Coordinates of N, CA and C in Angstrom, one line a residue:
X1 N -49.3 1.7 49.5 CA -50.2 2.5 48.9 C -49.2 3.1 48.0
X2 N -49.3 3.6 47.1 CA -47.9 4.4 46.5 C -47.7 6.1 46.2
X3 N -47.7 6.8 46.6 CA -48.0 8.7 46.3 C -47.7 9.0 44.9
X4 N -48.3 8.6 44.5 CA -48.1 9.8 42.5 C -48.1 11.5 42.2
X5 N -46.5 11.5 41.3 CA -46.5 12.9 41.7 C -47.2 13.6 40.6
X6 N -48.2 14.5 40.9 CA -48.9 15.3 38.9 C -47.2 15.3 38.1
X7 N -46.9 15.4 36.6 CA -46.8 16.1 36.4 C -46.5 16.9 34.6
X8 N -46.0 17.6 34.2 CA -46.9 17.9 33.2 C -45.8 17.6 32.4
X9 N -47.0 17.2 31.1 CA -45.9 16.6 29.9 C -46.6 16.9 29.2
X10 N -46.2 17.7 28.3 CA -46.4 18.3 26.6 C -47.2 19.1 27.0
X11 N -48.9 19.4 26.2 CA -49.6 20.5 26.5 C -50.8 19.6 28.5
X12 N -50.4 18.3 28.9 CA -51.0 17.6 29.2 C -50.1 17.7 30.4
X13 N -51.2 16.5 31.7 CA -50.5 15.7 32.6 C -50.6 14.9 33.0
X14 N -49.6 14.8 33.7 CA -49.4 12.5 33.4 C -48.5 12.1 34.6
X15 N -48.6 10.7 34.8 CA -48.4 10.5 36.8 C -47.3 9.6 36.1
X16 N -45.9 9.4 36.7 CA -45.5 8.4 36.4 C -45.2 7.6 37.9
X17 N -45.2 6.0 37.5 CA -45.6 4.6 38.0 C -43.9 4.2 38.0
X18 N -44.4 3.8 39.7 CA -43.3 3.6 40.5 C -43.5 2.3 39.7
X19 N -41.7 1.3 39.9 CA -42.1 0.4 38.6 C -42.0 -0.5 39.1
X20 N -42.6 -0.6 41.0 CA -43.2 -2.2 41.4 C -45.2 -2.5 41.3
X21 N -45.3 -1.5 40.4 CA -46.6 -1.2 39.6 C -46.6 -1.3 38.7
X22 N -45.2 -1.1 38.0 CA -45.8 -1.2 36.3 C -45.2 -2.9 36.0
X23 N -44.9 -3.4 36.8 CA -44.3 -4.5 37.1 C -45.4 -5.5 37.6
X24 N -46.0 -5.3 38.4 CA -47.5 -6.3 39.4 C -48.3 -5.7 37.9
X25 N -48.8 -5.5 36.7 CA -49.8 -3.9 36.4 C -49.3 -4.4 34.3
X26 N -48.3 -5.4 34.1 CA -47.1 -5.8 33.1 C -47.0 -4.7 32.9
X27 N -47.0 -3.7 32.4 CA -46.9 -2.5 31.5 C -45.6 -2.3 30.5
X28 N -45.9 -2.4 30.1 CA -44.7 -1.8 28.5 C -44.6 -0.6 28.0
X29 N -44.1 0.3 27.7 CA -44.3 1.4 27.0 C -45.6 1.5 26.2
X30 N -46.2 2.0 26.1 CA -47.2 2.3 24.6 C -48.6 1.7 25.2
X31 N -48.7 0.2 26.0 CA -49.7 0.1 26.4 C -50.4 0.5 27.6
X32 N -51.6 0.9 26.9 CA -53.1 1.4 27.4 C -53.3 1.1 28.7
X33 N -53.6 1.7 30.3 CA -54.4 0.9 30.5 C -56.3 2.1 31.1
X34 N -56.6 1.4 31.3 CA -58.2 1.7 31.8 C -58.4 2.6 33.6
X35 N -58.9 3.6 34.3 CA -59.4 4.2 34.8 C -60.2 3.9 35.3
X36 N -61.4 3.1 36.2 CA -62.4 3.2 36.5 C -62.5 3.9 37.1
X37 N -63.8 4.3 37.0 CA -63.9 4.9 38.9 C -65.8 4.5 39.9
X38 N -64.9 4.4 41.5 CA -65.8 3.2 41.7 C -66.6 3.9 42.3
X39 N -68.1 3.0 43.2 CA -69.3 3.8 44.0 C -68.3 4.1 44.8
X40 N -67.6 3.9 46.1 CA -67.5 4.7 47.0 C -66.6 5.6 47.3
X41 N -66.7 6.4 45.4 CA -65.2 7.0 44.9 C -63.9 6.9 45.2
X42 N -62.9 6.1 44.9 CA -61.7 5.7 45.2 C -61.9 4.7 43.5
X43 N -60.5 5.0 42.5 CA -60.4 4.5 41.4 C -59.5 3.1 41.4
X44 N -59.9 2.8 40.1 CA -59.4 1.4 40.6 C -58.3 1.7 38.9
X45 N -57.4 1.0 39.2 CA -56.5 1.5 38.0 C -56.2 -0.7 37.7
X46 N -55.8 -0.2 36.3 CA -55.3 -1.8 35.5 C -55.4 -1.9 33.8
X47 N -54.2 -2.9 34.0 CA -54.0 -3.0 32.3 C -55.1 -3.1 31.9
X48 N -55.1 -2.7 30.9 CA -56.1 -2.8 29.7 C -56.6 -4.3 29.0
X49 N -54.8 -4.7 29.1 CA -55.3 -6.2 27.9 C -56.1 -6.8 29.9
X50 N -55.3 -6.9 30.4 CA -55.7 -7.5 31.7 C -57.7 -7.6 31.7
X51 N -58.2 -6.4 32.2 CA -59.0 -5.8 32.6 C -60.0 -6.7 30.9
X52 N -60.1 -6.4 29.6 CA -60.0 -7.2 28.8 C -59.9 -8.7 28.6
X53 N -59.3 -9.6 29.1 CA -58.9 -10.9 29.7 C -60.4 -11.4 30.3
X54 N -60.3 -10.4 32.4 CA -61.5 -11.0 32.7 C -62.9 -10.5 32.3
X55 N -63.4 -9.2 31.8 CA -64.3 -9.0 30.6 C -64.7 -10.8 30.3
X56 N -63.8 -11.5 29.0 CA -64.3 -12.4 29.0 C -64.1 -13.8 29.2
X57 N -63.7 -13.7 30.7 CA -63.3 -14.8 31.4 C -65.0 -14.9 32.0
X58 N -65.4 -13.4 32.6 CA -66.9 -13.2 33.1 C -67.3 -13.7 32.3
X59 N -67.5 -13.1 30.9 CA -68.9 -13.9 29.8 C -68.8 -15.0 29.7
X60 N -67.9 -15.7 29.2 CA -67.8 -17.5 29.7 C -68.2 -17.5 30.3
X61 N -68.2 -17.7 31.5 CA -68.8 -18.4 32.9 C -70.6 -17.5 32.3
X62 N -70.9 -16.9 32.2 CA -72.1 -16.3 32.0 C -73.3 -18.0 31.2
X63 N -71.7 -17.3 30.1 CA -72.2 -18.8 28.8 C -72.1 -19.7 29.3
X64 N -71.1 -20.3 30.4 CA -71.8 -21.9 30.8 C -72.5 -22.0 31.6
X65 N -72.9 -20.7 31.7 CA -74.4 -21.4 33.6 C -75.7 -20.9 32.9
X66 N -75.4 -20.6 31.1 CA -76.7 -20.7 30.9 C -76.8 -22.1 30.3
X67 N -75.8 -22.5 29.6 CA -75.9 -24.1 29.3 C -75.9 -25.6 30.0
X68 N -75.9 -24.3 31.0 CA -76.4 -25.5 32.6 C -78.1 -25.3 32.8

């Protein structure tokens, strides 16, 4: 588990991600991330490109099931 400190960034708030999290999410400056609230109250953070790829994979899987 990584502890993140909330910091003032301009007129808003921001988080600084540890290097290992940035590497695992394959993030670069300017990338977008998604923050999803899970049913049990916790959150999931994902690289938006990875999340879109995951969703496309699920859609393609469903499409192949329909063909069978």
